[in-house]
PDB file of C-alpha atoms in Angstrom:
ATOM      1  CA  UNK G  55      32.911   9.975 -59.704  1.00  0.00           C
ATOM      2  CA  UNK G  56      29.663   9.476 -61.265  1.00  0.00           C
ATOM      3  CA  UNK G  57      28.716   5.948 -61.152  1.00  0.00           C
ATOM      4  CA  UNK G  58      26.180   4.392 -63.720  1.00  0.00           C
ATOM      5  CA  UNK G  59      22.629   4.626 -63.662  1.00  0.00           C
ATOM      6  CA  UNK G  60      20.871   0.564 -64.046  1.00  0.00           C
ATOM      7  CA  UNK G  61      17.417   2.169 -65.009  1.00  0.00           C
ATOM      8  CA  UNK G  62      16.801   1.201 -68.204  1.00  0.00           C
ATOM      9  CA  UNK G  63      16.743   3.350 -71.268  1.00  0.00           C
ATOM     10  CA  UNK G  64      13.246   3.408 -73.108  1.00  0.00           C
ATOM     11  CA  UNK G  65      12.808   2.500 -76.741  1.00  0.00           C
ATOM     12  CA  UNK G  66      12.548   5.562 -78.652  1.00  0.00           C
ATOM     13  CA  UNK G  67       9.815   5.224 -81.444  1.00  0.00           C
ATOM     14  CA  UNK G  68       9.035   7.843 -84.025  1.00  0.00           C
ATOM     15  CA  UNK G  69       5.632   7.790 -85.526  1.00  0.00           C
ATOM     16  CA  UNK G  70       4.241  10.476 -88.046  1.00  0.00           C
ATOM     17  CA  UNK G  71       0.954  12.050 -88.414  1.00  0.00           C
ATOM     18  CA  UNK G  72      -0.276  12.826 -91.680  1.00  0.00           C
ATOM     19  CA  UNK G  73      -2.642  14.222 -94.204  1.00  0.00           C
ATOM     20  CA  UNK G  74      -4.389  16.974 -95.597  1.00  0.00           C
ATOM     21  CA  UNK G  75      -4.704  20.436 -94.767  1.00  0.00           C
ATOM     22  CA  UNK G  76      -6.782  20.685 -91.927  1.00  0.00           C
ATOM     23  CA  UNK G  77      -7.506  17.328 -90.674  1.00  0.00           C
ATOM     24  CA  UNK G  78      -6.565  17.740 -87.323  1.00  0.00           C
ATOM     25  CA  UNK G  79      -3.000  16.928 -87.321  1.00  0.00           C
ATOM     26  CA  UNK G  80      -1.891  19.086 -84.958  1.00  0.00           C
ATOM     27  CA  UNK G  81      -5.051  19.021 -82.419  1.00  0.00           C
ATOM     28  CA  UNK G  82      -4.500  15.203 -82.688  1.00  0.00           C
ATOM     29  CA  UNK G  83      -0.942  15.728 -81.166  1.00  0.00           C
ATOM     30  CA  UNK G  84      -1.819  18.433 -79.110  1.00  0.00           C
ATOM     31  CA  UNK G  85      -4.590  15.931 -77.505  1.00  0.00           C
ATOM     32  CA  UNK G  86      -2.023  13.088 -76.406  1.00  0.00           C
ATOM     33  CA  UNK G  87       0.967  14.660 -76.004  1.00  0.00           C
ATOM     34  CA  UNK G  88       2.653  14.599 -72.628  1.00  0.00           C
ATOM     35  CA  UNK G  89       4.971  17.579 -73.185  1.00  0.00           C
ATOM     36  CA  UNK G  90       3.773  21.006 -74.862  1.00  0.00           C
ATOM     37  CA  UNK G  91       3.459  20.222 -78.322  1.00  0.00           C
ATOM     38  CA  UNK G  92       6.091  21.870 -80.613  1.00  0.00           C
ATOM     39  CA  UNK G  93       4.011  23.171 -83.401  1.00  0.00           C
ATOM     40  CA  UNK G  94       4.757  25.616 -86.012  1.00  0.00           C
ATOM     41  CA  UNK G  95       1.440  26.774 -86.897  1.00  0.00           C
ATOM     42  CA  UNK G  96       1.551  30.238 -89.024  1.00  0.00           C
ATOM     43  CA  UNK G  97      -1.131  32.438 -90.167  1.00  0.00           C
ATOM     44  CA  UNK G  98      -3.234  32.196 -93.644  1.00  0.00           C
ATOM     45  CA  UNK G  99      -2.220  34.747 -95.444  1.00  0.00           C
ATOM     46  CA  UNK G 100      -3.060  36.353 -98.871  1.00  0.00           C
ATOM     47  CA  UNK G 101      -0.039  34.060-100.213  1.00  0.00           C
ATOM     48  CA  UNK G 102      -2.221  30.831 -99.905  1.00  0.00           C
ATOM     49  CA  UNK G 103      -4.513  32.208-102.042  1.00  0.00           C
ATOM     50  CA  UNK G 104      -4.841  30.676-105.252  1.00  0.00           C
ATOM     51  CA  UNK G 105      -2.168  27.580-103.853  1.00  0.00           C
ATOM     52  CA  UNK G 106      -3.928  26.267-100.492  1.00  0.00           C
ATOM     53  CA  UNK G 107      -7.788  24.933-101.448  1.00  0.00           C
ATOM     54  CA  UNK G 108      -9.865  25.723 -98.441  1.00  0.00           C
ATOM     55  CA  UNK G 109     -12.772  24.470 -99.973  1.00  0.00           C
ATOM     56  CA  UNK G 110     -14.631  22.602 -96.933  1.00  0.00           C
ATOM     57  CA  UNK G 111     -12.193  24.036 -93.996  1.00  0.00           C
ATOM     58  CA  UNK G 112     -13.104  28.161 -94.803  1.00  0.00           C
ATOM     59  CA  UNK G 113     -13.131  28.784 -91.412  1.00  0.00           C
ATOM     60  CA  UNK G 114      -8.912  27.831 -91.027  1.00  0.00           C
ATOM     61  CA  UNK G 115      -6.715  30.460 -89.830  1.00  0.00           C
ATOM     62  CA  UNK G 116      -3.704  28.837 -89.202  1.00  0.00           C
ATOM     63  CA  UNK G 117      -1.867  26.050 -90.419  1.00  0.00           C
ATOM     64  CA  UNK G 118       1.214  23.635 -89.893  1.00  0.00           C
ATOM     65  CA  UNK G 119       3.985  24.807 -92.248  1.00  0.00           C
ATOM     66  CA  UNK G 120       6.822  22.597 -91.086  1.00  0.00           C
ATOM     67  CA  UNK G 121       6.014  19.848 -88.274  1.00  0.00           C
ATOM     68  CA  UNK G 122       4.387  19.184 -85.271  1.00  0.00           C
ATOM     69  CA  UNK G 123       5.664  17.383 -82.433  1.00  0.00           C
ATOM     70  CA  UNK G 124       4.486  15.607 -78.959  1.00  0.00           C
ATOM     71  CA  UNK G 125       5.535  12.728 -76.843  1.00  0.00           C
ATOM     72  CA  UNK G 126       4.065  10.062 -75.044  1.00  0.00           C
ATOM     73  CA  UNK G 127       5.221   7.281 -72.854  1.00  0.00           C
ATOM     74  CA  UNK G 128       3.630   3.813 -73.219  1.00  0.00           C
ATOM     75  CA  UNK G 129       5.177   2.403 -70.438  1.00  0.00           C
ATOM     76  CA  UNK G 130       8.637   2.612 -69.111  1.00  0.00           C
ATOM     77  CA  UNK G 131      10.497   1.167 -71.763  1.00  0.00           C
ATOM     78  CA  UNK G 132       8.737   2.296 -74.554  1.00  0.00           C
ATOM     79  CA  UNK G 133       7.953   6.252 -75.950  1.00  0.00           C
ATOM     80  CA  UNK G 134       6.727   7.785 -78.847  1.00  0.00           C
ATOM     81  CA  UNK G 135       7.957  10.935 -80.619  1.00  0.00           C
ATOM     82  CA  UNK G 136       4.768  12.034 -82.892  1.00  0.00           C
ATOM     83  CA  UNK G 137       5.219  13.782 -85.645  1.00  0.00           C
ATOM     84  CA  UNK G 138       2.832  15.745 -88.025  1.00  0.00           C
ATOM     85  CA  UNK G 139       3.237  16.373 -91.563  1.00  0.00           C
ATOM     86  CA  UNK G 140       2.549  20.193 -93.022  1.00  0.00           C
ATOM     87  CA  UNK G 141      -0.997  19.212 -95.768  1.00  0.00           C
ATOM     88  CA  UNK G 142      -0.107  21.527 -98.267  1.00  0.00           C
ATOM     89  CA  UNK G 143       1.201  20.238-101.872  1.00  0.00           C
ATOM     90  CA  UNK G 144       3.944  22.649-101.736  1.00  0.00           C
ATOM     91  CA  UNK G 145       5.925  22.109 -98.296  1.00  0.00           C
ATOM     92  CA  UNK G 146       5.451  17.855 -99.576  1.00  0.00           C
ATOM     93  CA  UNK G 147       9.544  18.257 -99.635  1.00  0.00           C
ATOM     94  CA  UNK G 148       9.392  17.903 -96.249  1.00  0.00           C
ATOM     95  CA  UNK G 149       7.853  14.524 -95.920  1.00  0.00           C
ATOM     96  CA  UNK G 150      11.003  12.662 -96.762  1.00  0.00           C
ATOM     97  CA  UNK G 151      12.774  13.418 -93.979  1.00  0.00           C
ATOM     98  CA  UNK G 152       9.835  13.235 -91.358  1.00  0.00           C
ATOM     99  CA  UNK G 153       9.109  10.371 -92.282  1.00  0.00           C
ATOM    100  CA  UNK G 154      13.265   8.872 -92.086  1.00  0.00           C
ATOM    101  CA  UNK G 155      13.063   6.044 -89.196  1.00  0.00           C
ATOM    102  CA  UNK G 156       9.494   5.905 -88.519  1.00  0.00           C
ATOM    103  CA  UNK G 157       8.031   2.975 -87.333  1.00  0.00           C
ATOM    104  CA  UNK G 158       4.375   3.537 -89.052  1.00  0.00           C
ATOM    105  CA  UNK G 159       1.909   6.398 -89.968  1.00  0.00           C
ATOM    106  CA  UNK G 160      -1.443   7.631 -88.842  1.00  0.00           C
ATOM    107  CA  UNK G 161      -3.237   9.204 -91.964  1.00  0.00           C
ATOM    108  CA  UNK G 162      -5.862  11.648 -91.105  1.00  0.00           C
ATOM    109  CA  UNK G 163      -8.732  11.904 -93.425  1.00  0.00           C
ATOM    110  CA  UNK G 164     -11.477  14.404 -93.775  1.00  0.00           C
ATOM    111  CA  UNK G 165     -14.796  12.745 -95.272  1.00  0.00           C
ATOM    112  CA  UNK G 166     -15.808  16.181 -96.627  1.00  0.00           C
ATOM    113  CA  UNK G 167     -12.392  16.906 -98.266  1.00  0.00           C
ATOM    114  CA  UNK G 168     -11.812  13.273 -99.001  1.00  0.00           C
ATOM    115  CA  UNK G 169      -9.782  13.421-102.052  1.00  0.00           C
ATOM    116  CA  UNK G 170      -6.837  15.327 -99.949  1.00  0.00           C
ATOM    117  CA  UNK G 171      -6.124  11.968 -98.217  1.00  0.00           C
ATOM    118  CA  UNK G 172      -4.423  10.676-101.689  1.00  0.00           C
ATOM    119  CA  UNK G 173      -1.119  12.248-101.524  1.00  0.00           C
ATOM    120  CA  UNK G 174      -0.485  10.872 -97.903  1.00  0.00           C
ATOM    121  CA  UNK G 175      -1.858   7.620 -99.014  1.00  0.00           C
ATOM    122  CA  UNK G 176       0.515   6.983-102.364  1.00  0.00           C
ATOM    123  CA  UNK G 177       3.128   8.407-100.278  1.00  0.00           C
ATOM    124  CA  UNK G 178       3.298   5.921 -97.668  1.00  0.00           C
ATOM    125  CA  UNK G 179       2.149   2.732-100.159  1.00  0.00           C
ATOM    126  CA  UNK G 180       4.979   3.324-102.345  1.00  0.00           C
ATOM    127  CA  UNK G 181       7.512   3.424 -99.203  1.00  0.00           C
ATOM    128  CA  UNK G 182       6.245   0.126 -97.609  1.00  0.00           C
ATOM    129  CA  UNK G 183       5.652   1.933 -94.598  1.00  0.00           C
ATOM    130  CA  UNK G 184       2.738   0.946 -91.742  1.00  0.00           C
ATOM    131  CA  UNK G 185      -0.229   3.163 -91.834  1.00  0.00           C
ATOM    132  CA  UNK G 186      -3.705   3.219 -90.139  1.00  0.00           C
ATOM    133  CA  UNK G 187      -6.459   5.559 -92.084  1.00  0.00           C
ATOM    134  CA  UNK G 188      -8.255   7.826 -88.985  1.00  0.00           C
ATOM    135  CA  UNK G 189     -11.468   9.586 -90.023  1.00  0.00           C
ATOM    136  CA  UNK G 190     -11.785  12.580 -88.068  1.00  0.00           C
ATOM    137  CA  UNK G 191     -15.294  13.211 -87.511  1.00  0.00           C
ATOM    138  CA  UNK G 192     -16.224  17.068 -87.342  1.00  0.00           C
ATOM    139  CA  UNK G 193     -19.170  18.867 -85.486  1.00  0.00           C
ATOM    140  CA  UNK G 194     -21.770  19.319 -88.454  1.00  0.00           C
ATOM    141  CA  UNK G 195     -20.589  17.228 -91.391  1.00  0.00           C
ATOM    142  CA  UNK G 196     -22.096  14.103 -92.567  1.00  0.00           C
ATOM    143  CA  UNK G 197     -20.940  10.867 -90.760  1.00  0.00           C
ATOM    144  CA  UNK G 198     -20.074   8.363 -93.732  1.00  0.00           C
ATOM    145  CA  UNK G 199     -19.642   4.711 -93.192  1.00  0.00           C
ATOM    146  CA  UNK G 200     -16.419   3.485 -92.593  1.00  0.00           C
ATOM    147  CA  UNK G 201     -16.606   1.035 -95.555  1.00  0.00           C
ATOM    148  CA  UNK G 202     -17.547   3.744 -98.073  1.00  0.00           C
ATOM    149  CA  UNK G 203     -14.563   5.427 -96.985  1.00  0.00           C
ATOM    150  CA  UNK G 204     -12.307   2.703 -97.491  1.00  0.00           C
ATOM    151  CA  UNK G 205     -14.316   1.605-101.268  1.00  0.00           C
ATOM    152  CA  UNK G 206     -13.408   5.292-101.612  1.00  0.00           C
ATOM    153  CA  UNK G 207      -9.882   5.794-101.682  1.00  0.00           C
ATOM    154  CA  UNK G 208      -8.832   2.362-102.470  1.00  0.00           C
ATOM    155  CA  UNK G 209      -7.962   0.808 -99.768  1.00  0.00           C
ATOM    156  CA  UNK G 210      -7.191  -2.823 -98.677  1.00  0.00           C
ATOM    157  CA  UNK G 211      -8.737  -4.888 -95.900  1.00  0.00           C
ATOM    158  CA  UNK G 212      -5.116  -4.863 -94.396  1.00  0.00           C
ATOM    159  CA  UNK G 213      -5.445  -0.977 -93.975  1.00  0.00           C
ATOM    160  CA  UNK G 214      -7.390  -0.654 -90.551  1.00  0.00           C
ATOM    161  CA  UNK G 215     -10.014   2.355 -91.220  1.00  0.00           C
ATOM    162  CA  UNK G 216     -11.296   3.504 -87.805  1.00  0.00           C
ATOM    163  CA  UNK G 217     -13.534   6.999 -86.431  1.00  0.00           C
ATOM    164  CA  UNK G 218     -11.109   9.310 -84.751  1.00  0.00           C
ATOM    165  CA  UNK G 219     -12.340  12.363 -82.600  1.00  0.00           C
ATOM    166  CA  UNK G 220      -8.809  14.276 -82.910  1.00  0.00           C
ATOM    167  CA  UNK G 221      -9.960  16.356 -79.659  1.00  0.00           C
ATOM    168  CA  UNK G 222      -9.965  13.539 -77.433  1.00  0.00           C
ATOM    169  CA  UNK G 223      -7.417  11.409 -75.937  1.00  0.00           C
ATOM    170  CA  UNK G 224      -9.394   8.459 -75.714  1.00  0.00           C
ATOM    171  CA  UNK G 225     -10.257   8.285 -79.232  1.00  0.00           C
ATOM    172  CA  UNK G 226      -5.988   9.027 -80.235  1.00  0.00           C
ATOM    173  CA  UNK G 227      -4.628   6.992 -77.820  1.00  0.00           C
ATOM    174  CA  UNK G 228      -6.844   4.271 -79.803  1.00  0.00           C
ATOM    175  CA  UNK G 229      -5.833   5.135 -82.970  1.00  0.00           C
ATOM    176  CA  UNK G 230      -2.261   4.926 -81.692  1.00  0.00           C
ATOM    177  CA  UNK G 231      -2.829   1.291 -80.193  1.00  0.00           C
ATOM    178  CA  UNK G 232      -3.954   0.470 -83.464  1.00  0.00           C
ATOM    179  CA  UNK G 233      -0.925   1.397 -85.642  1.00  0.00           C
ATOM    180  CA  UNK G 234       1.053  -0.581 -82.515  1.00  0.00           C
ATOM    181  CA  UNK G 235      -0.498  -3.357 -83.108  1.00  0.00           C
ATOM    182  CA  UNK G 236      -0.671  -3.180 -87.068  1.00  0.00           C
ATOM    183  CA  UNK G 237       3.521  -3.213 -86.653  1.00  0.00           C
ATOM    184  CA  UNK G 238       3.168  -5.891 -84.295  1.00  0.00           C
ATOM    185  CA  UNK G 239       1.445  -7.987 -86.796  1.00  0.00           C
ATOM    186  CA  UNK G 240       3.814  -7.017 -89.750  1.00  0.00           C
ATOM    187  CA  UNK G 241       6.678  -7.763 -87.557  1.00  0.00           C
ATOM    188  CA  UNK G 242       5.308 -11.264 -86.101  1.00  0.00           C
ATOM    189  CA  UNK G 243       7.754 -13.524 -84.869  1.00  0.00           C
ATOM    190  CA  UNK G 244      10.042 -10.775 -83.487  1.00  0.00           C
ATOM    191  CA  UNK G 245      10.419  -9.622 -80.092  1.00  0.00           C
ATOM    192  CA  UNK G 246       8.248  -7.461 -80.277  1.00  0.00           C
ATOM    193  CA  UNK G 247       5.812  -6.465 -77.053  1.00  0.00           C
ATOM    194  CA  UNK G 248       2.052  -5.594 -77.086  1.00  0.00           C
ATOM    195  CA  UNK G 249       2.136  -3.235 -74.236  1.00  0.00           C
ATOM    196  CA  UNK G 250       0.170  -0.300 -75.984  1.00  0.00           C
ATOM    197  CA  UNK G 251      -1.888   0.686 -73.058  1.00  0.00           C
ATOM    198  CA  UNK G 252      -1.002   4.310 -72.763  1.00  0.00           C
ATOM    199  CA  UNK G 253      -1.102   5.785 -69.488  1.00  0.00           C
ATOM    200  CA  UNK G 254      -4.348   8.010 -68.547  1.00  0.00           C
TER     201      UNK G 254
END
């Protein structure tokens, strides 16, 4: 007879990862993720020509053409299913459903392709749904202030704007602490924890 287990069961919470094509969606994941990331990451081929702009990213092989996925326990009663959003226009019919249940959005933005970021942006205003804008800094472009960025696409002084390194788990696992605590707020007077510390 199998008796019953009295450890609890963590609070499952889905977050998504969006943005443009080639922002770092998937090394984001890959860089916190406790489990080997699920990604489905497909060779360029001739049929993105014309369709996928890779003005700014030439140097992109592959990219995301369903969803990305990791995990990552905050502490024992909380985890977080992560997942990322393909950036081109034409898989967009897939954003509905990854984004069913989530508790809030990270929106990665690329200052040198920054008019990409718009899509993900009206997406998730028009739903109501929590989002934090991470710039993801990359090895030889210019560094813009984060207040021109924000003056750039639009954005409201209730939309944290912060510098994300998508290669390092430091810099994510801040990012993700600052969506946590951007529900927190939006959910104040609920029962809500702040125990976003993620584990190193």
């Amino acid at each position: 007879m199998f008796g019953r287990s009295d450890k609890p069961v963590p609070l499952a919470v889905k977050i998504v990862v969006s943005g443009g094509l080639g922002v770092g969606k998937t090394t984001f994941i890959g860089a916190i993720s406790e489990i080997e990331p699920l990604d489905t990451e497909a060779a360029i081929t001739q049929v993105s020509v014309g369709v996928d702009s890779l003005v700014g990213v030439e140097n992109k092989t592959t990219t995301t053409v369903a969803l990305d996925f990791g995990r990552i326990t905050l502490d024992p009663s909380i985890v977080l299913y992560l997942f990322g959003t393909p950036g081109q226009d034409r898989f967009s019919f897939l954003w509905d459903d990854l984004v069913e249940g989530a508790l809030g959005t990270i929106v990665i933005a690329d200052t040198r392709r920054i008019e990409d970021s718009f899509p993900a942006l009206d997406f998730f205003e028009e739903r109501g749904t929590p989002f934090v804008l991470a710039v993801n800094h990359f090895d030889g472009a210019h560094h813009f202030d984060l207040d021109e960025v924000r003056e750039a696409l639009d954005l409201g002084d209730e939309v944290p704007v912060i510098a994300l390194d998508a290669r390092n788990r430091d810099s994510v696992r801040d990012i993700l602490g600052a969506l946590m605590d951007l529900v927190v707020q939006r959910r104040a007077g609920g029962a809500a924890r702040r125990s976003w510390e993620l584990a190193r």
